[in-house]
Short mmCIF file of C-alpha atoms and ligand atoms in Angstrom, two decimals:
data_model
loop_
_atom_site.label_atom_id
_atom_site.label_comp_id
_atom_site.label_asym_id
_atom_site.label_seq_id
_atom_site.Cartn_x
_atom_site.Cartn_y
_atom_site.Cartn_z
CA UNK A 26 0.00 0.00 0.00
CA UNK A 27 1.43 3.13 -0.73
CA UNK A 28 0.22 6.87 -0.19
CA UNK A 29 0.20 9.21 -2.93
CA UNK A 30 0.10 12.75 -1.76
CA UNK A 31 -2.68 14.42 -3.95
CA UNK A 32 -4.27 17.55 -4.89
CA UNK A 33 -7.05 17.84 -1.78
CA UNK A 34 -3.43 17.32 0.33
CA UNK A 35 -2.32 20.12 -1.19
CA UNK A 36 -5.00 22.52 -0.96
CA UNK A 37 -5.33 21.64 2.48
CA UNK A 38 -1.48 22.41 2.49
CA UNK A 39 -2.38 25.88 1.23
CA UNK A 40 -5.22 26.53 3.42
CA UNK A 41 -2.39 26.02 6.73
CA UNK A 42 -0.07 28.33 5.16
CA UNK A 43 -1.99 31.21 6.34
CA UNK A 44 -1.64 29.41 9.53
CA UNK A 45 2.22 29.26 9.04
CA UNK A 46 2.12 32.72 7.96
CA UNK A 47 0.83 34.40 10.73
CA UNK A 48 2.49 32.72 13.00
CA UNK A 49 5.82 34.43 11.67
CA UNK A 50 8.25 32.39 9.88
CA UNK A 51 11.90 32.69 11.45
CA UNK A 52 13.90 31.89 8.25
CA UNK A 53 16.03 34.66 7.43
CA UNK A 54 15.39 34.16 3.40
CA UNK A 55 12.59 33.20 1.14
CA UNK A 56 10.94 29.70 0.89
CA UNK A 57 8.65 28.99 -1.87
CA UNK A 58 5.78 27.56 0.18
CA UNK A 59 4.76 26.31 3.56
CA UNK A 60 2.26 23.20 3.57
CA UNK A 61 1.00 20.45 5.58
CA UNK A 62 1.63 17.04 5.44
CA UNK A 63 -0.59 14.04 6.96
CA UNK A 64 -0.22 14.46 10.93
CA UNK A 65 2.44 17.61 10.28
CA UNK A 66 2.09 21.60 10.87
CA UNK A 67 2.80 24.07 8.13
CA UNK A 68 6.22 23.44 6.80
CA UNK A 69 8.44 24.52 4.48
CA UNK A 70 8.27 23.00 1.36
CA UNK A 71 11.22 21.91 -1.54
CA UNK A 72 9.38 19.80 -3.10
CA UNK A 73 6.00 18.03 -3.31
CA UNK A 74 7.01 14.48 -4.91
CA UNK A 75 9.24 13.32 -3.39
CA UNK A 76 7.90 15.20 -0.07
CA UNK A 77 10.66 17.02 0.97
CA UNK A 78 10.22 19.46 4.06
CA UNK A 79 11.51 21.73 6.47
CA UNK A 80 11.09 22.79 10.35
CA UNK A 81 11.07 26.52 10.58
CA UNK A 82 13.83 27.78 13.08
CA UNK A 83 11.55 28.85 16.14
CA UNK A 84 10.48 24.44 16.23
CA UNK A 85 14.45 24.64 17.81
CA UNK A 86 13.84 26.77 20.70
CA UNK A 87 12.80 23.31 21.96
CA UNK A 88 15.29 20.99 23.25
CA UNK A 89 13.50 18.01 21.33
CA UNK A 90 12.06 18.71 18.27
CA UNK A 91 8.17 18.24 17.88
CA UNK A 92 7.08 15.23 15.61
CA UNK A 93 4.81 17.37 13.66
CA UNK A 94 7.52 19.89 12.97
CA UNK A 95 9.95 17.38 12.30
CA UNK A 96 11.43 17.70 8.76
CA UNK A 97 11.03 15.78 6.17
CA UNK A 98 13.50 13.93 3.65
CA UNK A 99 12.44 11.63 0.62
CA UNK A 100 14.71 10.32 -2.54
CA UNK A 101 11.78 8.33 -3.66
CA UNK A 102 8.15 9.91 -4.56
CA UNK A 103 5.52 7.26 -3.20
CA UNK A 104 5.99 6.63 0.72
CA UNK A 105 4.96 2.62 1.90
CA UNK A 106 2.23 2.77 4.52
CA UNK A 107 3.04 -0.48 6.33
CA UNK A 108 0.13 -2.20 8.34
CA UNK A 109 2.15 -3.21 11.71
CA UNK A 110 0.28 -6.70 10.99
CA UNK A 111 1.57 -6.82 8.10
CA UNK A 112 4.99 -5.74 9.05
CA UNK A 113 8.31 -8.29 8.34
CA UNK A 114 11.73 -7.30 9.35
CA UNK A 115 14.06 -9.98 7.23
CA UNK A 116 17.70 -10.14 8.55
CA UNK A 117 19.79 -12.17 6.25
CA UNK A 118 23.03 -12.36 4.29
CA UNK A 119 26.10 -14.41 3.62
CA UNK A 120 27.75 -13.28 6.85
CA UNK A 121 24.79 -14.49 9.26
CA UNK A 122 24.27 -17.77 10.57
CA UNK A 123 20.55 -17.93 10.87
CA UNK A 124 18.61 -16.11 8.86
CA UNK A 125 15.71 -14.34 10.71
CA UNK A 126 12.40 -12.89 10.23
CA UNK A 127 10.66 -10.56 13.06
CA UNK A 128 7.42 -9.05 13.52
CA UNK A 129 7.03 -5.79 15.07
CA UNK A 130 5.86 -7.18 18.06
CA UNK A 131 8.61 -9.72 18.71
CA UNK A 132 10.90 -7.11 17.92
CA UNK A 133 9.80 -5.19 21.36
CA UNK A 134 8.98 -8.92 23.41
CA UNK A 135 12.32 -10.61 22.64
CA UNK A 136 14.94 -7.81 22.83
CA UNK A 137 15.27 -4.89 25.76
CA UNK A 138 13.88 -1.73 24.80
CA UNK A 139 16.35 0.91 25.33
CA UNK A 140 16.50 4.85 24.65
CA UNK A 141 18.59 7.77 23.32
CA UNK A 142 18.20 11.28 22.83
CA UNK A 143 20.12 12.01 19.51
CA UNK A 144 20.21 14.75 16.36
CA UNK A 145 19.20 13.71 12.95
CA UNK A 146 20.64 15.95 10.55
CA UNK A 147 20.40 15.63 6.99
CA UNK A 148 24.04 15.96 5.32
CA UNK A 149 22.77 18.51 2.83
CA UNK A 150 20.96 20.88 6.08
CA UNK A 151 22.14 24.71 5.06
CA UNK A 152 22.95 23.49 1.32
CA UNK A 153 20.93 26.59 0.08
CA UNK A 154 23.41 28.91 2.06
CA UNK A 155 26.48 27.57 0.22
CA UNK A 156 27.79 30.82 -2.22
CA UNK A 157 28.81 29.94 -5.15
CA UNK A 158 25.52 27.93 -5.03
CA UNK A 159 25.37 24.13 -5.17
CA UNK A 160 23.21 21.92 -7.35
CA UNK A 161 20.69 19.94 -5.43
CA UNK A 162 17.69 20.22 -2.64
CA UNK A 163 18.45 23.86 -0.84
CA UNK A 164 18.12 23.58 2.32
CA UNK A 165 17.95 26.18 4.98
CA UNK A 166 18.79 25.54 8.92
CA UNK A 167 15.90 23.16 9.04
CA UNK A 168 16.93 19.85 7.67
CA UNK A 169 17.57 18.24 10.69
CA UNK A 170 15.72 17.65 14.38
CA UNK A 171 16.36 16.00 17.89
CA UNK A 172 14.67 13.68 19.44
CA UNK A 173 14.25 10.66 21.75
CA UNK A 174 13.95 7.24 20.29
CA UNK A 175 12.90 4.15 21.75
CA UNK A 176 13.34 0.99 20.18
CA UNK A 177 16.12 -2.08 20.22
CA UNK A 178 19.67 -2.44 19.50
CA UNK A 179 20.76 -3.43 16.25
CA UNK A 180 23.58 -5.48 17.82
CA UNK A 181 20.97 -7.17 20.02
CA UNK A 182 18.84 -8.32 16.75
CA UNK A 183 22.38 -9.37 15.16
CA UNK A 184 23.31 -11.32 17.59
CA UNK A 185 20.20 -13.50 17.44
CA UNK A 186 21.07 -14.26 13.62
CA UNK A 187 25.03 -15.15 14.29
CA UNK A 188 27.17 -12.51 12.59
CA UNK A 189 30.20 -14.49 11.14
CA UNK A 190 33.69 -12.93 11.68
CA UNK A 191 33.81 -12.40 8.17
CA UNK A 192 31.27 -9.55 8.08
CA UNK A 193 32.05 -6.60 6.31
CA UNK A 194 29.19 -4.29 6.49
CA UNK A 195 25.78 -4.48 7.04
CA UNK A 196 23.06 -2.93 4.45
CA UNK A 197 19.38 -1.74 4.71
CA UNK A 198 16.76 -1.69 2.94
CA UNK A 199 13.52 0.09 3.60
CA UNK A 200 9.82 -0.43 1.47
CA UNK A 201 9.72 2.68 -0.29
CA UNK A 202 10.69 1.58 -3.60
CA UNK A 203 12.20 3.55 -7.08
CA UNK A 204 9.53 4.87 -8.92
CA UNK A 205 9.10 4.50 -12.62
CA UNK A 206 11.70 7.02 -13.63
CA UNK A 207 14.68 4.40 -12.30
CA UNK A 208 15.92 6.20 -9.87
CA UNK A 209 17.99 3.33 -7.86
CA UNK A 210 16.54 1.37 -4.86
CA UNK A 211 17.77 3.56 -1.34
CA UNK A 212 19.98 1.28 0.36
CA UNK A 213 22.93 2.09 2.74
CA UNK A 214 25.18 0.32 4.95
CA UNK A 215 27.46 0.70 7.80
CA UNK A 216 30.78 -0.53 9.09
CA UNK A 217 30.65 -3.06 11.39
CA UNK A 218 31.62 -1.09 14.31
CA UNK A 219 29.17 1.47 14.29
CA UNK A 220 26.26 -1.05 13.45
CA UNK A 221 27.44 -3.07 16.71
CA UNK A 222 27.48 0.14 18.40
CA UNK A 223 25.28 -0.05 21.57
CA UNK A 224 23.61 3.18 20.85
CA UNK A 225 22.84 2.55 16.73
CA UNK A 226 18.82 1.31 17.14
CA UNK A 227 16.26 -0.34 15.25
CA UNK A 228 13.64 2.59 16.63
CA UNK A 229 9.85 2.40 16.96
CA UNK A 230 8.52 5.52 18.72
CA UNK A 231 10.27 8.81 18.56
CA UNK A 232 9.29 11.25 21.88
CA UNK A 233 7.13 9.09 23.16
CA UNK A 234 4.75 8.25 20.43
CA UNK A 235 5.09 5.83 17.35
CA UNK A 236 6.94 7.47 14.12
CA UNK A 237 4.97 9.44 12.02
CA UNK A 238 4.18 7.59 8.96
CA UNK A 239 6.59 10.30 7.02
CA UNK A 240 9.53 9.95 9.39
CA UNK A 241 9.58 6.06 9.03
CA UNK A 242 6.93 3.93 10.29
CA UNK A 243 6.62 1.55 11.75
CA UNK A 244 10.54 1.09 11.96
CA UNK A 245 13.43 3.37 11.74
CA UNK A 246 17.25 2.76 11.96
CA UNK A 247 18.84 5.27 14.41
CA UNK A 248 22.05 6.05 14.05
CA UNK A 249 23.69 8.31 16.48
CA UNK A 250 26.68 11.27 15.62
CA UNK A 251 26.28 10.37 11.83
CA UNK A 252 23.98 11.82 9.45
CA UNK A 253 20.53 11.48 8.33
CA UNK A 254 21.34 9.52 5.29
CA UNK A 255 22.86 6.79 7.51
CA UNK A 256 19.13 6.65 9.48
CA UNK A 257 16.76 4.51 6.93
CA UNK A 258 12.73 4.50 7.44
CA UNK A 259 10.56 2.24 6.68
CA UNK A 260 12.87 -0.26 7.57
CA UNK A 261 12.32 -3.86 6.20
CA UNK A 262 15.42 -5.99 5.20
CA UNK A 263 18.84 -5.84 6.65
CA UNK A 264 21.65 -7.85 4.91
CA UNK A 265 24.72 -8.95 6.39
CA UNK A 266 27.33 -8.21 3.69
CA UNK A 267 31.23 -9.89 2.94
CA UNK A 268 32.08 -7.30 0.81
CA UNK A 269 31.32 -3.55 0.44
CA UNK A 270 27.41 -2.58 -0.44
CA UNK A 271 27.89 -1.14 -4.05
CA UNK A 272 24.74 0.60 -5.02
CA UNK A 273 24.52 4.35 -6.16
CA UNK A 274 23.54 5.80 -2.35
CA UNK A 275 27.00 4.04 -0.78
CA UNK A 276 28.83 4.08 -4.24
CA UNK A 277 28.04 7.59 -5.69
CA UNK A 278 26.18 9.43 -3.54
CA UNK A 279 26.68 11.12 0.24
CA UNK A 280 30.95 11.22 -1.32
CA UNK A 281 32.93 14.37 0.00
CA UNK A 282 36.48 14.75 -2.04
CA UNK A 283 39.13 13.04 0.79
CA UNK A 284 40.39 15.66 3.35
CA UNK A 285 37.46 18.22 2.92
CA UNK A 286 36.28 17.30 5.86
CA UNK A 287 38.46 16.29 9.28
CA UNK A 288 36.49 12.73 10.01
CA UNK A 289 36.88 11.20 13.13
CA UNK A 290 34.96 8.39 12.64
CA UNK A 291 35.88 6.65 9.53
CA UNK A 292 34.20 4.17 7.15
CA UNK A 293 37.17 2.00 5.58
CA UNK A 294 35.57 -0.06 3.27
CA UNK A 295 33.70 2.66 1.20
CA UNK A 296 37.18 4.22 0.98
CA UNK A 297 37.62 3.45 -2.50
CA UNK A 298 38.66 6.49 -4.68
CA UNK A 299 38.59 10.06 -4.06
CA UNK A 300 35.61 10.64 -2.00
CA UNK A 301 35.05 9.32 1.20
CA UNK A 302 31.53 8.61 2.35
CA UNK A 303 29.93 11.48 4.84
CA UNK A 304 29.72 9.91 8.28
CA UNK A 305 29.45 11.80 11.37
CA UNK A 306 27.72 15.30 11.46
CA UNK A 307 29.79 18.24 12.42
CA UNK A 308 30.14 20.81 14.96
CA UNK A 309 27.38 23.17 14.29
CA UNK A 310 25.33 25.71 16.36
CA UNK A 311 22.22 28.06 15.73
CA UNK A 312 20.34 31.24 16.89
CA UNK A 313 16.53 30.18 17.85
CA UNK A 314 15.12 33.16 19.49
CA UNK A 315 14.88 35.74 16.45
CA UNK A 316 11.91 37.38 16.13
CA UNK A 317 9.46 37.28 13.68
CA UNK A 318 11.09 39.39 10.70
CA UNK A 319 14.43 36.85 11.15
CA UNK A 320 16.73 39.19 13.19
CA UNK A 321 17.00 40.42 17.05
CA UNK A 322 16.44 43.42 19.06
CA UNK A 323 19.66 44.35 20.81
CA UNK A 324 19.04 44.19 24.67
CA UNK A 325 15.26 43.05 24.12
CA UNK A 326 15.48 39.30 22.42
CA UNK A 327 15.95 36.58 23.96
CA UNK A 328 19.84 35.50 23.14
CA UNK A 329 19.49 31.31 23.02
CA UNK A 330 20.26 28.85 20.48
CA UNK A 331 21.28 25.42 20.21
CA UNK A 332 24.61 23.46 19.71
CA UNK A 333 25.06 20.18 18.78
CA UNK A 334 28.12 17.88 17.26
CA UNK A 335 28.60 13.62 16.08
CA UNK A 336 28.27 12.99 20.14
CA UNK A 337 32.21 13.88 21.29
CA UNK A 338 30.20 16.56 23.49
CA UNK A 339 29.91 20.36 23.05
CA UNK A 340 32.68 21.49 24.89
CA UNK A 341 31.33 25.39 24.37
CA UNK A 342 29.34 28.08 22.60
CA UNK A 343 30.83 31.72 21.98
CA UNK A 344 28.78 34.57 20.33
CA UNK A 345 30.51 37.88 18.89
CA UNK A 346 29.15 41.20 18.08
CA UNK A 347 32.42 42.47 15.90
CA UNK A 348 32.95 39.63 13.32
CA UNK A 349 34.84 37.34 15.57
CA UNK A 350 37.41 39.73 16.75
CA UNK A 351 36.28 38.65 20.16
CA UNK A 352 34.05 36.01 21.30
CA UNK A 353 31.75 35.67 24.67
CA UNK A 354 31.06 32.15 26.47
CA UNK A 355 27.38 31.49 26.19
CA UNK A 356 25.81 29.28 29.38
CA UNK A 357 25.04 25.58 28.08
CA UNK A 358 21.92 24.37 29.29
CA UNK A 359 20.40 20.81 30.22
CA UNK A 360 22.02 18.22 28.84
CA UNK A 361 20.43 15.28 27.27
CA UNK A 362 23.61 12.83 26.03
CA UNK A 363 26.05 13.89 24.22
CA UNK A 364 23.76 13.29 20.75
CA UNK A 365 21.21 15.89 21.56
CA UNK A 366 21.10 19.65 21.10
CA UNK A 367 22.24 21.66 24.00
CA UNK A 368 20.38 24.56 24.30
CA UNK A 369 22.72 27.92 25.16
CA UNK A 370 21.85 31.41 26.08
CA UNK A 371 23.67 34.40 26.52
CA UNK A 372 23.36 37.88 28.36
CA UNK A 373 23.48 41.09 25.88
CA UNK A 374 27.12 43.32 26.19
CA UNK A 375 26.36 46.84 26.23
CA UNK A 376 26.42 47.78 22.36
CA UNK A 377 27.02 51.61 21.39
CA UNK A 378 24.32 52.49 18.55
CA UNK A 379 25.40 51.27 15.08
CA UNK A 380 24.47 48.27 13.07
CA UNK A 381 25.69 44.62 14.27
CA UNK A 382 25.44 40.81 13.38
CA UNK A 383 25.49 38.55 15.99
CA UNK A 384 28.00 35.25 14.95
CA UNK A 385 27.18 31.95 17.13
CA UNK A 386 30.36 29.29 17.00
CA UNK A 387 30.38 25.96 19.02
CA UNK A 388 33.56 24.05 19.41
CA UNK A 389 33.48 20.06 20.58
CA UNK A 390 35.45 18.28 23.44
CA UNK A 391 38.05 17.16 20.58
CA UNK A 392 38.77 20.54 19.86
CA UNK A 393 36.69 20.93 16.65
CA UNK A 394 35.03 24.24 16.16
CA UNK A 395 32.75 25.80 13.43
CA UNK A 396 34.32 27.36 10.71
CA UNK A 397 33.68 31.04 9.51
CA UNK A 398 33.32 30.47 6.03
CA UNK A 399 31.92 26.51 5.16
CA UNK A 400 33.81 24.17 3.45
CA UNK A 401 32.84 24.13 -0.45
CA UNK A 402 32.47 20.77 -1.34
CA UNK A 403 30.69 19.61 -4.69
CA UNK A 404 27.20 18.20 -3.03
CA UNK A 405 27.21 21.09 -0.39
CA UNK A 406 27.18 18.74 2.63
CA UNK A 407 28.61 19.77 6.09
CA UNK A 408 27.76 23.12 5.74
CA UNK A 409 28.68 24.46 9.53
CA UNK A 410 29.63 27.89 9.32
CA UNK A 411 28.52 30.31 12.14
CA UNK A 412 25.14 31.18 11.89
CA UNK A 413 25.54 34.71 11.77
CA UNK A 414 21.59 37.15 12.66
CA UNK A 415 21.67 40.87 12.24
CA UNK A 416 21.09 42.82 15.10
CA UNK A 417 18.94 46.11 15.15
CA UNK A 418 17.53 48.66 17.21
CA UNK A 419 20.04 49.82 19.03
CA UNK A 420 18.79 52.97 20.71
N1 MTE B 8 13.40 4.77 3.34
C1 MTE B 8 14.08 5.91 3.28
N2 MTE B 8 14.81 6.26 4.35
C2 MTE B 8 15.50 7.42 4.33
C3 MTE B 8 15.51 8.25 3.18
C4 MTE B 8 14.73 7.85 2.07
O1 MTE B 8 14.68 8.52 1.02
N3 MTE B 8 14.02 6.66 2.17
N4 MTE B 8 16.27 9.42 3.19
C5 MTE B 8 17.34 9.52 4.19
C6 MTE B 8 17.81 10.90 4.32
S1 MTE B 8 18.87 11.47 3.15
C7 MTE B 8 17.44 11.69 5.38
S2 MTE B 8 18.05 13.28 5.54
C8 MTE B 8 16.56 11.18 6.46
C9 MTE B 8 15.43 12.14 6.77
O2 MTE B 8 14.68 11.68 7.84
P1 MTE B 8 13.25 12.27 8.17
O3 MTE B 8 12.46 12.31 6.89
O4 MTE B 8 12.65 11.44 9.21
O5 MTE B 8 13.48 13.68 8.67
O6 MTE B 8 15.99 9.92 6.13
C10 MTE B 8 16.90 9.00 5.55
N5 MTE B 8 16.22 7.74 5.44
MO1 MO B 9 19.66 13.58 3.78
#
């Protein structure tokens, strides 16, 4: 069963927009639309088919991201709806020793249900602000949300089918399949050692309540300090593999050219060639409290944003009103695990009158910090610059 996102959808899309609208949208540039989807607020819209979507900045002033504001990312146009009756996980492959098939519900009987609180950040988020522009979906601040997940470890399920110690990787495979126009089946894989990871998860519920049906039901994998790509929905078939998963979303795509991009956490058997895949997300920050019209009131705002990293920790957050000649500590605020967003705020310096930016930069406990100018890369990925807001009204 599938669900095709139609016209009455999309009028009904239109018809929240004025919603969105008054409400105030936060995003310092112009988005073509803001829409609805099935069990989602207004919003923003890149495309229709596939339904790509994303959470205005003001959704980040929480800690955890709401479901219904939780963006949305699609390769493929027509989304499985999966009847949890219906529902098969396969687990299979040449490096397994007994093949397995679970339901859903002896997924959460046989195997202890754990939790973590952890960023999902799509490896294009900010593409759009990349100048020279890049080719592909442009993104503002939004592709990307926190939340917690509850569901099983992957190692846990593993276990039960024997991995053999020739493993390689493992690869998954979710139901929404390539549409006529050929583009390939989405499958990805992951190194051993982060799929055996005690914190990657075969998730069922996201902040308490199942996933929405367009962020993965009725199965997700969660996969903690790497990027969105990594974190398949709808999954339904996970292969044990001897050698390295070779189709075009391992092979071709989610590649940054070698040494763009310091990587701590390396995946050695998709090293072939020049690029390297995209793995864990980097050190990255944002301003949440602008007001409507996308900047702040000096002295008046609230000063807060978020800061988040691939789970090494955020050591600190700095803000600077004179284009990082100096730089203030912010506060960090509760901390979730080292996967979530930490939320920051700062106290106003006395500004004389004039015209100023604000610059946030975060910098990790391994000593990686935000960059002032992002690192061009071909498919715009990584893009963590300081997000820089302008200030006004100085009196
Ligand atoms: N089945 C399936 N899973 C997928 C994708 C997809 O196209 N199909 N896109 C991936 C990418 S690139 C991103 S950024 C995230 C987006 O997750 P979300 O839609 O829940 O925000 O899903 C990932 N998992
Ligand atoms: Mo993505």
């Amino acid at each position: 069963m599938t669900i095709e996102f139609n016209r009455r959808q999309t009028l009904l899309g239109l018809m929240s927009a004025a919603v969105g609208a008054a409400l105030g949208s936060v995003v310092g540039f112009a988005r073509e639309a803001v829409e609805a989807l099935p069990g989602k607020v207004a919003l923003h819209r890149l495309t229709h088919r596939p339904p790509n979507y994303e959470t205005p900045i003001r959704y980040f002033r929480n800690t955890l991201t709401p479901n219904e504001a939780f963006f949305v990312r699609y390769h493929h146009a027509v989304i499985p709806s999966v009847s949890v009756d219906e529902y098969r996980l396969d687990i299979g492959g040449s490096a397994v020793e007994r093949p397995l098939v679970l339901t859903l519900q002896e997924l959460r009987r046989d195997f202890p249900v754990v939790e973590v609180v952890a960023v999902c950040q799509c490896s294009g988020n900010r593409r759009g602000l990349f100048d020279p522009p890049v080719a592909g979906l442009q993104w503002g601040h939004g592709a990307m949300g926190n939340a917690r997940w509850r569901g099983v470890r992957l190692a846990d399920v593993l276990a039960r089918a024997g991995l053999k110690t020739s493993a390689l990787e493992i690869a998954f495979d979710a139901a929404d399949a390539p549409p006529l126009e050929g583009t390939p089946d989405f499958i990805k894989s992951l190194p051993i050692s982060k799929a055996l990871h005690p914190d990657t998860l075969l998730a069922f519920e996201m902040n308490g309540a199942p996933l929405p049906e367009v962020n993965g039901f009725p199965l997700r994998l969660v996969v903690p300090g790497w990027t969105a790509t990594y974190w398949v929905k709808h999954l339904n078939k996970i292969t044990a593999l001897e050698s390295p998963e070779k189709g075009f979303w391992m092979a071709t795509a989610y590649r940054m050219p070698r040494s763009t991009f310091p990587l701590v956490s390396r995946f050695p058997s998709q090293e072939s060639g020049e690029r390297a895949p995209v793995t864990e997300i980097a050190v990255n920050s944002l301003i949440t409290s602008m007001e409507s019209d996308g900047t702040l009131l000096a002295g008046r705002s609230e000063l807060r944003g978020i800061a988040w990293d691939s789970g090494l920790g955020i050591d600190r957050v700095e803000v600077s009103f004179d284009s990082g000649v100096t730089w203030r500590r912010c506060e960090l605020g509760e901390d979730l695990g080292p996967y979530s967003f930490r939320p920051w705020r700062a106290e106003w310096p006395v500004l004389a009158p004039g015209q100023y930016e604000v610059w946030a930069r975060a910098a990790n406990r391994a000593g990686q910090v935000q960059v002032e100018k992002p690192i061009p890369n071909p498919s715009g990925y990584q893009h963590n610059a300081f997000h820089r807001v302008p200030v006004r009204g100085v009196a």
